[in-house]
């Protein structure tokens, strides 16, 4: 298993799923001086929420870049990227495959691999008129164009009349394309025919231009002519051409300074500043793989020791001895490559077939017709690419599809406005947009998480608010990127928005609950007053009704806010109903008292009447008794007198018989006369 640097940290090198159903989509196009983003490709990227790795294959046109990408796709024939069979290029701009490859890292995490096919850095797309073209770092003659002159750094093996050059891509567009591929990829494959020689290094002179086309921060490199006020590169070429022959070292150095030779002013300082900027850029550049096609050299070092392709690359990047602007420029390219691409590798492939006709239709040939060494080399190459193609990072931030899409838009916008793409500026713009989207996603997550059926209780509502806020924070953190200060600012915004929404919900819910409570208490109060009026003076029964009614309200309502209201209601009912019952009881007692008083007075009157009657009867009885007593006394006196008279008769002898008869009569009358027995006429 290959590792990072030596294959460490690579993904599993299983065979990719064939690219059936996919299609190439243009990610970035260039038309009439304007760069545009392909909407379909952008939508594909935005759907990739997982970390994303990007392999960009760059190089000269018609050197088999698309063939390698199709091998990575596992595609055959016309199933993948279009492969050119003629000298005319097939690819314009940057193209990506519509179906990213799902990959699994060694730690078990999943990510997606996106493949980018780039337009050849020397593709024909613009007519250039003139006698000679300035090629590489050598001046081949004056440049005349119908539009504003631009500096052309592409190196050919020699000078070509412009009449034989049709549709030559300008340097500015080539550097922009090269820059975009570097900025967006996590593995940059530079595809080249043959070995690494001076001409090959000249082709990578674009690397030194990266510091003019890409910056980490907004400040320009000293002597590089960058920034918002950067003069067009063609103006520097024109200025250099005017100075031609005026002094040694008058050629423009790759870093855009006035030169690095004795005749150049500030060349050394500009070169130092260039390397500093390259070193800063290296923190954001992808891994670099130099793919050498149709390679036929024997890899032998000093003393005949066999070299690895990696050793061959490092040897080729060693500075050459000598002095002068040309040597310094070449060594600057070497140093820039080493400084810019800290992680680099070299892979070689032999020529697949000998027949030229078959070579033009390489993508249609079965493996049996290809050289076994080539087939084996392609297999090792794809395994190495899969192992090294790690998820794209910007500093410590893993990039997802939406983040990569945002960066692509920011870089293209900067190029179209004539500015230099600044990594930190672009990243801040993307991070700002992602944090804004994360803020909106957090608000949506809050609304989805908050239970609208939460009881209207202060504590329960607050608890639900905190739970929904935690879900919103999780949703925000899953998407938000950028520095802590930026994230904190947007987090405060969504927390404030959620809290404001919660306050409105809380107040509305509590108001509705309070209204419902008052309605239920009003109904209960009416019931209790009715019962109090109909139920008499049974206070214990009324108290039981109050307790039962309040318990029913408690069961039908929630919230701590109800308790003070229920307590006040209970006190009010007990006090009001108690007072009402007391008043009714007092009135009843007064009525009873008055009734009893009346009854007592009647009884007294009756008693008095009875007493009066008794007194009358007694008086009458006394009278009669007195009369009887008087009569009896009279009778007694009469009897005594009679007796005395009888005794006198007996004594006298003449009246004895008559006296006894009178006494017998008196005794006989006493037996039948009630008064004689002391009853006084009361019926004894």
mmCIF file of C-alpha atoms in Angstrom, residues 75 161 200 208 216 245 249 253 278-279 297 336 348 357 367 410 414 417 493 530 540 549 638 658 666:
data_model
loop_
_atom_site.group_PDB
_atom_site.id
_atom_site.type_symbol
_atom_site.label_atom_id
_atom_site.label_comp_id
_atom_site.label_asym_id
_atom_site.label_seq_id
_atom_site.Cartn_x
_atom_site.Cartn_y
_atom_site.Cartn_z
ATOM 1 C CA UNK A 75 -14.141 3.337 -18.190
ATOM 2 C CA UNK A 161 6.921 31.577 -37.266
ATOM 3 C CA UNK A 200 10.271 20.362 -19.703
ATOM 4 C CA UNK A 208 6.771 30.867 -11.104
ATOM 5 C CA UNK A 216 -2.156 33.773 0.121
ATOM 6 C CA UNK A 245 20.276 45.194 -25.958
ATOM 7 C CA UNK A 249 20.502 40.623 -18.076
ATOM 8 C CA UNK A 253 12.838 37.079 -15.170
ATOM 9 C CA UNK A 278 5.982 30.364 -3.092
ATOM 10 C CA UNK A 279 6.760 29.029 0.369
ATOM 11 C CA UNK A 297 15.475 6.350 -20.374
ATOM 12 C CA UNK A 336 9.862 27.201 -7.204
ATOM 13 C CA UNK A 348 6.975 6.811 -15.618
ATOM 14 C CA UNK A 357 -2.011 4.504 -36.070
ATOM 15 C CA UNK A 367 -5.173 -4.513 -23.225
ATOM 16 C CA UNK A 410 -14.647 33.005 -5.720
ATOM 17 C CA UNK A 414 -11.528 37.348 -8.891
ATOM 18 C CA UNK A 417 -12.653 41.284 -12.240
ATOM 19 C CA UNK A 493 -27.002 35.579 14.963
ATOM 20 C CA UNK A 530 -74.854 28.075 42.476
ATOM 21 C CA UNK A 540 -67.640 21.302 54.644
ATOM 22 C CA UNK A 549 -63.183 22.014 41.223
ATOM 23 C CA UNK A 638 -126.677 26.920 114.874
ATOM 24 C CA UNK A 658 -137.374 16.792 119.413
ATOM 25 C CA UNK A 666 -127.933 17.788 110.916
#
